[in-house]
PDB file of C-alpha atoms in Angstrom:
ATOM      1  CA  UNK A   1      26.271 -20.958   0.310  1.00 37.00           C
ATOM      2  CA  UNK A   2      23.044 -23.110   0.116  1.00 33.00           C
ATOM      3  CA  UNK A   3      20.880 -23.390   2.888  1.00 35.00           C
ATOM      4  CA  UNK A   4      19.317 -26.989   3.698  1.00 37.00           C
ATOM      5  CA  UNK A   5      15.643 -26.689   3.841  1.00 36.00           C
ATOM      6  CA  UNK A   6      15.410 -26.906   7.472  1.00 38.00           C
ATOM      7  CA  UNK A   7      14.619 -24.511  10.343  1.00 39.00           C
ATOM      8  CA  UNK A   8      16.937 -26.155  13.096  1.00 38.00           C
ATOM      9  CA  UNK A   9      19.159 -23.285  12.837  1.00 39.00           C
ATOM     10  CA  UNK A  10      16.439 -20.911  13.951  1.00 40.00           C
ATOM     11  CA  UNK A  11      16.201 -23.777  17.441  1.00 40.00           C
ATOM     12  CA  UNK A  12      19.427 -22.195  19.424  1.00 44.00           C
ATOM     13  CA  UNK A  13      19.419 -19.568  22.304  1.00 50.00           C
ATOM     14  CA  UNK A  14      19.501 -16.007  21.662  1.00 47.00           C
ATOM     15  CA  UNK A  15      21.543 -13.874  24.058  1.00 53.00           C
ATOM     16  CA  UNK A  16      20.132 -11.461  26.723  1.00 56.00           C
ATOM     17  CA  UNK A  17      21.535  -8.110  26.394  1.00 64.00           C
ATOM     18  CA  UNK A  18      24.301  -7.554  28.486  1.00 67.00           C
ATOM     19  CA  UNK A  19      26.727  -4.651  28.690  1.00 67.00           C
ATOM     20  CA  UNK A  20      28.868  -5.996  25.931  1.00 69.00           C
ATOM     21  CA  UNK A  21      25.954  -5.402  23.528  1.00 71.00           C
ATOM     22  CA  UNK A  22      25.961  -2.105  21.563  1.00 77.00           C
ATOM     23  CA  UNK A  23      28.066  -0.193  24.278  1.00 82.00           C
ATOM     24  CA  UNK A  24      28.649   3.125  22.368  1.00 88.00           C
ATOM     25  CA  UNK A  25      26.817   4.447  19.266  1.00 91.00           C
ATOM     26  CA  UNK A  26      28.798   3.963  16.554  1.00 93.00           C
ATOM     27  CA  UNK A  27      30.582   6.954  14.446  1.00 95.00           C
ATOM     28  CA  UNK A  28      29.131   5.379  11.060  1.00 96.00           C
ATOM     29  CA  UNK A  29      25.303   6.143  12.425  1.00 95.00           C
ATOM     30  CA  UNK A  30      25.814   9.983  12.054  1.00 94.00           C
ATOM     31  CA  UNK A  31      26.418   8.953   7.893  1.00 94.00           C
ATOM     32  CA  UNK A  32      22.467   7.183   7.794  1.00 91.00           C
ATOM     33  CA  UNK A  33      20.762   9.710   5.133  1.00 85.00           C
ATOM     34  CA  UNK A  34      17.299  10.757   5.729  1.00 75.00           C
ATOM     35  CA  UNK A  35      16.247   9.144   2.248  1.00 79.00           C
ATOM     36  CA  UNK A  36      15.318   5.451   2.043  1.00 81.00           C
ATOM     37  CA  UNK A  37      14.711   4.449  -1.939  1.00 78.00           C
ATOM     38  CA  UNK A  38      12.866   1.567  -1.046  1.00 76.00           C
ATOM     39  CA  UNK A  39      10.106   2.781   1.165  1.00 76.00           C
ATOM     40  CA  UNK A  40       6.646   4.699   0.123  1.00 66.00           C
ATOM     41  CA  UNK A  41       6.805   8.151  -0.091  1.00 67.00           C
ATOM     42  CA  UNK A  42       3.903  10.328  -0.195  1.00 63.00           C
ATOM     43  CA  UNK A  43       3.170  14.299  -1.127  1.00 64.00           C
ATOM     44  CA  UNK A  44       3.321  16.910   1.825  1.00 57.00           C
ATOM     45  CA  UNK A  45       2.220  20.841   1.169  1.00 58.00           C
ATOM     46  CA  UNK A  46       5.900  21.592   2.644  1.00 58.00           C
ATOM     47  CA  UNK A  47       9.453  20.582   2.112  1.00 53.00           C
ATOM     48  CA  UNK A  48       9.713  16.730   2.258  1.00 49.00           C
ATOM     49  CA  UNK A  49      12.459  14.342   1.944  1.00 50.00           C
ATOM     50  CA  UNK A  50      12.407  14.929  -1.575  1.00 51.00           C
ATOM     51  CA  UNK A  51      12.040  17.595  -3.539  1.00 49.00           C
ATOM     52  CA  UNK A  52      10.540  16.823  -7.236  1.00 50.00           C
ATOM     53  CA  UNK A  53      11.236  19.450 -10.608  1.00 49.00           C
ATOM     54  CA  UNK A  54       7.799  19.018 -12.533  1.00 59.00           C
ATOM     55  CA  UNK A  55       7.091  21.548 -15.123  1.00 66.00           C
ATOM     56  CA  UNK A  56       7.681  25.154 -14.527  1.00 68.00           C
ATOM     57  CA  UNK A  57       5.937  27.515 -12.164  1.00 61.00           C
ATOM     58  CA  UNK A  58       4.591  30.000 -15.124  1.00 66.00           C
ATOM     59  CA  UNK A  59       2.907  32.573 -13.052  1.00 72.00           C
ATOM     60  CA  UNK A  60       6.063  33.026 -10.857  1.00 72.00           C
ATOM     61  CA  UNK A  61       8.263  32.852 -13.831  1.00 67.00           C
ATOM     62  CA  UNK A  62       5.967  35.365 -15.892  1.00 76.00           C
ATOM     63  CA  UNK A  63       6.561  38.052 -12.971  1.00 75.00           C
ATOM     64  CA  UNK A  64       9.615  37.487 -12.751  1.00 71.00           C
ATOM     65  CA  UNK A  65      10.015  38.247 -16.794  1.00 66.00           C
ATOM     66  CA  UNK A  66       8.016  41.119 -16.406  1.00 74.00           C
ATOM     67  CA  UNK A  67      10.290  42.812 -13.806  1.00 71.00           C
ATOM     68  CA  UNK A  68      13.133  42.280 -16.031  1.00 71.00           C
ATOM     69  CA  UNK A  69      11.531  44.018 -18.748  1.00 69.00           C
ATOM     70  CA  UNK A  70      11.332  41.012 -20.900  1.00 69.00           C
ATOM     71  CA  UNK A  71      11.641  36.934 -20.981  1.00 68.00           C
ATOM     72  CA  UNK A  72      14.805  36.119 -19.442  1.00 64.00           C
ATOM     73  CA  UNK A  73      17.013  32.477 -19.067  1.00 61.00           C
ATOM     74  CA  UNK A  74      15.284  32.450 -15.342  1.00 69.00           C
ATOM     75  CA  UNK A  75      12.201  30.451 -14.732  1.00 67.00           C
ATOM     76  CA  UNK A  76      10.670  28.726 -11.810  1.00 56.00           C
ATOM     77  CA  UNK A  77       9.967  25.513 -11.907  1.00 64.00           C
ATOM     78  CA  UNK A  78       7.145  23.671  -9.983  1.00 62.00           C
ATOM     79  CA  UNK A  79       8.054  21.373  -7.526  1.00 58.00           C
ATOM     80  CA  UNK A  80       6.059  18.565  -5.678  1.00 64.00           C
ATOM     81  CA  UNK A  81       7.680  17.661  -2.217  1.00 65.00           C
ATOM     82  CA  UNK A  82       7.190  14.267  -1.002  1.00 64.00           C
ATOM     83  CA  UNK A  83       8.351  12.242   2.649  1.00 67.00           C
ATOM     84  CA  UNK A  84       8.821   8.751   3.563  1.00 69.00           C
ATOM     85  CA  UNK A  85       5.222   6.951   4.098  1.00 80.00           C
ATOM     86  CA  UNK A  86       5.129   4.421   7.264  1.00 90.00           C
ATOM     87  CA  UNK A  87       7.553   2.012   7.831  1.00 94.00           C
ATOM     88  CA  UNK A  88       7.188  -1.353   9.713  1.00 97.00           C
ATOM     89  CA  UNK A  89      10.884  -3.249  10.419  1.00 97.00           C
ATOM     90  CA  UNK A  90      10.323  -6.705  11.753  1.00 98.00           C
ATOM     91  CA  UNK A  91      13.706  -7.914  13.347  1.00 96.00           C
ATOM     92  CA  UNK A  92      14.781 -10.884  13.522  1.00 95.00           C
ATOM     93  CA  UNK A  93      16.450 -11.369  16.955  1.00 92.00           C
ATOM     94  CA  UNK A  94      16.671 -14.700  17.487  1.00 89.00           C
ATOM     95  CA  UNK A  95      19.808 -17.272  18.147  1.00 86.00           C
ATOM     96  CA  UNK A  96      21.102 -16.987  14.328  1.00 88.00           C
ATOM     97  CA  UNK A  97      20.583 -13.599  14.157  1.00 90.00           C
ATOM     98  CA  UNK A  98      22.308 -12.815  17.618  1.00 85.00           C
ATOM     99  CA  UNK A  99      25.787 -11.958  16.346  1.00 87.00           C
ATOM    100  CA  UNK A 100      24.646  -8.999  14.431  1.00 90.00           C
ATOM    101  CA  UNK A 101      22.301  -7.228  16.983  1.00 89.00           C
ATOM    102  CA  UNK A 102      24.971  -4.777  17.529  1.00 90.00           C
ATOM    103  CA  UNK A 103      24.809  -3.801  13.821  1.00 94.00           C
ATOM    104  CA  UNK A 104      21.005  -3.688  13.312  1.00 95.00           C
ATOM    105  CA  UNK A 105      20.430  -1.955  16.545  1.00 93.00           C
ATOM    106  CA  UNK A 106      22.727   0.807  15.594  1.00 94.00           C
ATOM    107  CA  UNK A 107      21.345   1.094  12.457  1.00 95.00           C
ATOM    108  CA  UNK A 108      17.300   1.217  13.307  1.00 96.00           C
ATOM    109  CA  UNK A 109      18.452   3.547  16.087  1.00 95.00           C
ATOM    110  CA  UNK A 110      19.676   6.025  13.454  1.00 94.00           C
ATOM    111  CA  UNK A 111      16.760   5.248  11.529  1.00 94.00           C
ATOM    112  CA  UNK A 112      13.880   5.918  14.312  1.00 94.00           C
ATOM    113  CA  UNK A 113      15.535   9.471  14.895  1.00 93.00           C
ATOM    114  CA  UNK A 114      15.208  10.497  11.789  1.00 89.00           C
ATOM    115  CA  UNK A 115      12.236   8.977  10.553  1.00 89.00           C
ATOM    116  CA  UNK A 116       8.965   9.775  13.039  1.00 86.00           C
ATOM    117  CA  UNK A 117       6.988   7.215  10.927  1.00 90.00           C
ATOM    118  CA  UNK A 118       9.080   4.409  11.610  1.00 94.00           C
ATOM    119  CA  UNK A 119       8.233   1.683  14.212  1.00 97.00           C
ATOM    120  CA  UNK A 120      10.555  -1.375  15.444  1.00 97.00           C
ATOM    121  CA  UNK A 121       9.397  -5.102  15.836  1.00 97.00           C
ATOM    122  CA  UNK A 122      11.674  -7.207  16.883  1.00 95.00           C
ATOM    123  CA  UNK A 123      10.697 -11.117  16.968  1.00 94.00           C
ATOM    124  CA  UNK A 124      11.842 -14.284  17.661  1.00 91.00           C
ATOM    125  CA  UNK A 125       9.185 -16.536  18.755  1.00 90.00           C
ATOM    126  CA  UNK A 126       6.938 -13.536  19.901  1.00 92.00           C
ATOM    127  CA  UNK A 127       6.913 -10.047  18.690  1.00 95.00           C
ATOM    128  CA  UNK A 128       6.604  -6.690  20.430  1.00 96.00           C
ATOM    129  CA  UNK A 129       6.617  -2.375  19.496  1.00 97.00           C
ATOM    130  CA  UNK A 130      10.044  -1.423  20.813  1.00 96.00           C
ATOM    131  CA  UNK A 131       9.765   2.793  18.964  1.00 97.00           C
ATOM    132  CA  UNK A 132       9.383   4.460  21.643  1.00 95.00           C
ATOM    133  CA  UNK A 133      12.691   2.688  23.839  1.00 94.00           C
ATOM    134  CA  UNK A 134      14.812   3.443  20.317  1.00 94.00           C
ATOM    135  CA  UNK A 135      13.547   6.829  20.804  1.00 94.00           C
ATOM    136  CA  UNK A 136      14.969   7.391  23.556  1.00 93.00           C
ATOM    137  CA  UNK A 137      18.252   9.023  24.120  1.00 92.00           C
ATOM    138  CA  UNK A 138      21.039   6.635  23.385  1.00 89.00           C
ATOM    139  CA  UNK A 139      22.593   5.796  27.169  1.00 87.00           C
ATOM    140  CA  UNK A 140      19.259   4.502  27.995  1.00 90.00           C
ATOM    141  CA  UNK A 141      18.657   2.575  24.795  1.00 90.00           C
ATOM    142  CA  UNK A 142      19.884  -0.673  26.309  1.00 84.00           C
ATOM    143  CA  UNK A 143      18.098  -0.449  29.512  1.00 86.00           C
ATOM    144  CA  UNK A 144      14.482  -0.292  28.040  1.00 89.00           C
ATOM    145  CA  UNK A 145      15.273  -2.851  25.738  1.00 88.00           C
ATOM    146  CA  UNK A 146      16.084  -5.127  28.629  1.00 84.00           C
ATOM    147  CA  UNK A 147      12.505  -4.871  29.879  1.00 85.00           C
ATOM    148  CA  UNK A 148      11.869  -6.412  26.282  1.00 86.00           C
ATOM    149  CA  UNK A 149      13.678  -9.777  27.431  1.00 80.00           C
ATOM    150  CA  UNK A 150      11.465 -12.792  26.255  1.00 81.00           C
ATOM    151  CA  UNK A 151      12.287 -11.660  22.864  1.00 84.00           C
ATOM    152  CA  UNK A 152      16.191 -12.272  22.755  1.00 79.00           C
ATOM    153  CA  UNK A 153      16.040 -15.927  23.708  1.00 72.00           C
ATOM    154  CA  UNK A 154      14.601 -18.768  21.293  1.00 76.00           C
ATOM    155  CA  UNK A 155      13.829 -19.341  17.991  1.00 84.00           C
ATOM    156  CA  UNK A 156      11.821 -18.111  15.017  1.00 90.00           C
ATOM    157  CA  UNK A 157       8.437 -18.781  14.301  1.00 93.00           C
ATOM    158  CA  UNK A 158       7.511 -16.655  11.761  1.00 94.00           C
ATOM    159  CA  UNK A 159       4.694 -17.233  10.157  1.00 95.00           C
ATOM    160  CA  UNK A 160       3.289 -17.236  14.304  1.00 95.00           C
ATOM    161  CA  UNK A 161       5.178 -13.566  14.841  1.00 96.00           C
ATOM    162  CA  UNK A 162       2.959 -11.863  11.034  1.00 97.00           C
ATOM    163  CA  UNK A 163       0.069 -13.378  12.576  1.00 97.00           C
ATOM    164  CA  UNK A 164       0.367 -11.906  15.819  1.00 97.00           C
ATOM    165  CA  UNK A 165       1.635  -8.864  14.205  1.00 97.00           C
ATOM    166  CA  UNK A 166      -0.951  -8.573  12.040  1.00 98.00           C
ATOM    167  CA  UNK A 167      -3.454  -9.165  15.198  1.00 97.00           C
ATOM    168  CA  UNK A 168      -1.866  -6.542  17.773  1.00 97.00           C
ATOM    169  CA  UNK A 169      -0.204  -3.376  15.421  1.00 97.00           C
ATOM    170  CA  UNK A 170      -1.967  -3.805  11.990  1.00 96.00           C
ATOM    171  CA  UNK A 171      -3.616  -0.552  13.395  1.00 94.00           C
ATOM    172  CA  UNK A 172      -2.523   2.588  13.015  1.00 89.00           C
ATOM    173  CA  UNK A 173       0.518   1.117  10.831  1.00 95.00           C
ATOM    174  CA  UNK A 174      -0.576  -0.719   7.523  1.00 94.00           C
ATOM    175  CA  UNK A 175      -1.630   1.693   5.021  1.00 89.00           C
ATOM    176  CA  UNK A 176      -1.534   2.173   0.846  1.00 84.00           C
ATOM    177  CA  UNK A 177       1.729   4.120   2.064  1.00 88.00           C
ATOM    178  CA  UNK A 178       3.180   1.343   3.921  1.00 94.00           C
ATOM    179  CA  UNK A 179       6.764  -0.116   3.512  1.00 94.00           C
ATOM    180  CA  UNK A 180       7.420  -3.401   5.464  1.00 97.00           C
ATOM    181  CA  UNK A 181      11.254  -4.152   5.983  1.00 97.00           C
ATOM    182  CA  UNK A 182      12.395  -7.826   7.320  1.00 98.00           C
ATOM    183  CA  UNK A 183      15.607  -8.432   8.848  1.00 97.00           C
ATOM    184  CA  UNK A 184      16.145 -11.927   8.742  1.00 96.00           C
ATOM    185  CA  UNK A 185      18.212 -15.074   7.924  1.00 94.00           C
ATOM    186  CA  UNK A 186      15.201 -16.939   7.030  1.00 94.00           C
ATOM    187  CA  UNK A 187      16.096 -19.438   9.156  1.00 92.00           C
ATOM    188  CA  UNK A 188      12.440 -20.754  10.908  1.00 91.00           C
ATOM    189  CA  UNK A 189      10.961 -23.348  12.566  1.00 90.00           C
ATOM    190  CA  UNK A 190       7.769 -22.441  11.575  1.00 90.00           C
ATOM    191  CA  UNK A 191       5.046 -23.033   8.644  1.00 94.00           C
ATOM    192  CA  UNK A 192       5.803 -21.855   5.464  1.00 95.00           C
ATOM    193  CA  UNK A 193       1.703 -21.770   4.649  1.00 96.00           C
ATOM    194  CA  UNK A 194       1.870 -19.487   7.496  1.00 96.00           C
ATOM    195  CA  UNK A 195       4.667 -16.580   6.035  1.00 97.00           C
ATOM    196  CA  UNK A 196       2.862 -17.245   2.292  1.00 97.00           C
ATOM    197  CA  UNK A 197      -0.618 -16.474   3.564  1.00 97.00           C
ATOM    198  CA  UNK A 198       0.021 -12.875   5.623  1.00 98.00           C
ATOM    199  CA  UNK A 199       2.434 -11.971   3.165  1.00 98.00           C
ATOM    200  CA  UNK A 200      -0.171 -12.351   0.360  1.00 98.00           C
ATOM    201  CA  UNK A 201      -2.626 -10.579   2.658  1.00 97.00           C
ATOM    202  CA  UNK A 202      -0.313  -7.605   2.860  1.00 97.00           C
ATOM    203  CA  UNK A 203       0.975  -7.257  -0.673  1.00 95.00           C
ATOM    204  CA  UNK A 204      -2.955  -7.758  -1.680  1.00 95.00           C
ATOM    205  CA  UNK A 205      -3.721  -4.299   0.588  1.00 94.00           C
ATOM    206  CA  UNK A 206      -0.524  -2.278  -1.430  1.00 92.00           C
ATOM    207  CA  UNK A 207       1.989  -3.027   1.188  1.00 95.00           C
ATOM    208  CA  UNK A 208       5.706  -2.906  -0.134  1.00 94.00           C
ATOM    209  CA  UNK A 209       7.239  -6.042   0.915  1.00 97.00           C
ATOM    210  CA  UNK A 210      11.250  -5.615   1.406  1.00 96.00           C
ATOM    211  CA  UNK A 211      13.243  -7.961   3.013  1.00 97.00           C
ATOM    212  CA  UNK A 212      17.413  -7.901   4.393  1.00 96.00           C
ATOM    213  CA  UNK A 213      18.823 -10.994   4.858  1.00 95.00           C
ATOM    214  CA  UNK A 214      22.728 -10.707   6.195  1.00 93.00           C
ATOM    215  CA  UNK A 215      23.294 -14.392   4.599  1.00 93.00           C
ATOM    216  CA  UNK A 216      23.570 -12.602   0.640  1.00 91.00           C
ATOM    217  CA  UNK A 217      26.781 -10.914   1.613  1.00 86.00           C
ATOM    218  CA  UNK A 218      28.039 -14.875   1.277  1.00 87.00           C
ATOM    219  CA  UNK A 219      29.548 -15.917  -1.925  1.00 88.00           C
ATOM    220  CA  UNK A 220      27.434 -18.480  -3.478  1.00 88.00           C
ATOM    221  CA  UNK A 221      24.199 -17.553  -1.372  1.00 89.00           C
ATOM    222  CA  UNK A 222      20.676 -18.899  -2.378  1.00 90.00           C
ATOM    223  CA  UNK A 223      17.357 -18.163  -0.809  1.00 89.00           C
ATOM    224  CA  UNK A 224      16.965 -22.249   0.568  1.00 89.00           C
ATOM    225  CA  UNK A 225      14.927 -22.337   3.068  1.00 92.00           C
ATOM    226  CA  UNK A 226      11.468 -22.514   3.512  1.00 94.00           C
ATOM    227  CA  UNK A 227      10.536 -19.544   4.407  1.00 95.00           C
ATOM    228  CA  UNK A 228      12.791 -17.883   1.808  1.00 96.00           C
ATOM    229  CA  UNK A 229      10.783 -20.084  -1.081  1.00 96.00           C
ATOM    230  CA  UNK A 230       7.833 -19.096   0.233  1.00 96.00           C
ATOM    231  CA  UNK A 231       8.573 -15.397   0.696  1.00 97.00           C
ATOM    232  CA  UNK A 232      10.137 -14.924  -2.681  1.00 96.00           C
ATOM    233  CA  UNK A 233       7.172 -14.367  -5.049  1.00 97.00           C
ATOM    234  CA  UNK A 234       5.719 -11.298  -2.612  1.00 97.00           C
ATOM    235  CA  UNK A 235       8.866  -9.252  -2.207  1.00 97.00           C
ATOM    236  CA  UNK A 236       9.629  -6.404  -3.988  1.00 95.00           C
ATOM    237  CA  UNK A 237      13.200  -6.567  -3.223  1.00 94.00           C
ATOM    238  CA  UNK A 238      15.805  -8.269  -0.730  1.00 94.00           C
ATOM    239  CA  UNK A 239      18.908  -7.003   0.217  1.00 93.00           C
ATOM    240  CA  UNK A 240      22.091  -8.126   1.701  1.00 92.00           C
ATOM    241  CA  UNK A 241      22.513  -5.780   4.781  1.00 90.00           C
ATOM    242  CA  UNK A 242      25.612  -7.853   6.271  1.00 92.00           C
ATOM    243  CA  UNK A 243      27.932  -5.339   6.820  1.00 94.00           C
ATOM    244  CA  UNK A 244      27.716  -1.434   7.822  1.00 95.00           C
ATOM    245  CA  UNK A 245      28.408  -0.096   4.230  1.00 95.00           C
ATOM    246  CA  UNK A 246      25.758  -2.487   2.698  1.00 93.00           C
ATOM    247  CA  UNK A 247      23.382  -0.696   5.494  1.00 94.00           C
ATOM    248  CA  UNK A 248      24.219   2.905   4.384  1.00 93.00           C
ATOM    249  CA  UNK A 249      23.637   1.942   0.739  1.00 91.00           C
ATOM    250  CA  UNK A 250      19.917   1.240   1.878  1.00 87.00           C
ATOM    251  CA  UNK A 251      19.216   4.609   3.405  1.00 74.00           C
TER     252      UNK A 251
END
């Protein structure tokens, strides 16, 4: 599939979210691991994520030899623990993106329970901090995402949403330990300059650039648009994310 280099697919209406979206919590979210591979992870004094086998623990080991009587197969070996940094996810929500809200929603709700250092940015033309509504207990998901309405209806500027991003949550979020996850089409009405610029802003302060388009699950897909082009060189990976096992596979 090759996208013209156009953003008029990014023009249509989004849809509000009415009872039809997301009505139960899908089975599939209680499978969501607590390990991501592609975000930061950084060392904690207690049991992490992920445990680490570096070297042996001698001094352990060595009393443990010496209660036997003599050196034994048994020795301890040192282990670093280590938990998943910060992680940013800018959603797309906008008109193109619309038919898979239901899947991404589910998903980054499974995600923000497990993961306290995860926050949720959804965007179309305008971006806002919906973590603490995901946090919330899963009947009254929908409801305080309502109150987030602008945002389902319109387009995609993104280049305008990093900006504003960058201007309104940079704080408290961007670190060396940061791991930035886009969900998007790449379908955009906005600047390219615009997307190149941040993005080279945030991969020059150690930021890990990731980015999940739902358009690679599509035989013969190439990153066309402008956005895409543009985005390319700064990314550390992109993924396809179009279906619920492609999601699991990422975390």
């Amino acid at each position: 599939m090759e996208l013209e280099n156009t953003g008029a697919a990014s023009l249509g209406d989004g849809g509000l979210l009415t009872d039809d979206i997301l009505p139960s919590l899908p089975a599939w979210v209680a499978r969501i691991s607590y390990r991501i591979p592609f975000v930061h992870t950084v060392p904690v004094r207690r049991k992490g994520m992920l445990g680490v086998s570096k070297g042996v623990y001698w001094q352990r080991t060595a009393k443990r030899w010496a209660h036997q009587g003599g050196m034994g197969l048994q020795i301890y070996p040192k282990s670093t623990y280590r938990s998943a940094g910060k992680m940013v996810v800018l959603w797309d929500v906008s008109g193109s993106m619309s038919d898979s809200i239901d899947l991404y929603a589910a998903w980054l709700y499974g995600l923000v329970q497990r993961h306290r250092q995860l926050g949720v940015f959804p965007f179309g033309t305008d971006v806002d901090d919906v973590t603490e509504a995901m946090r919330a207990p899963f009947p009254f998901v929908r409801a305080r995402l309502r109150n987030y309405e602008r945002l389902w209806i319109g387009g995609t500027n993104m280049g305008c949403v990093l900006s504003t991003w960058m201007a309104r949550f940079q704080n408290g979020w961007l670190g060396s330990n940061t791991t930035m996850v886009i969900i998007s089409d790449g379908w955009d009405v906005g600047s390219p300059e615009d997307v190149k610029r941040v993005l080279h802003e945030l991969r020059s302060r150690g930021i890990r650039l990731i980015w999940i388009n739902p358009l690679m699950g599509t035989p013969g897909f190439e990153p066309r648009t402008r956005t895409l082009l543009a985005a390319l060189p700064y990314l550390d990976g992109m993924y396809s994310g179009h279906t619920v096992e492609a999601l699991l596979s990422l975390s």
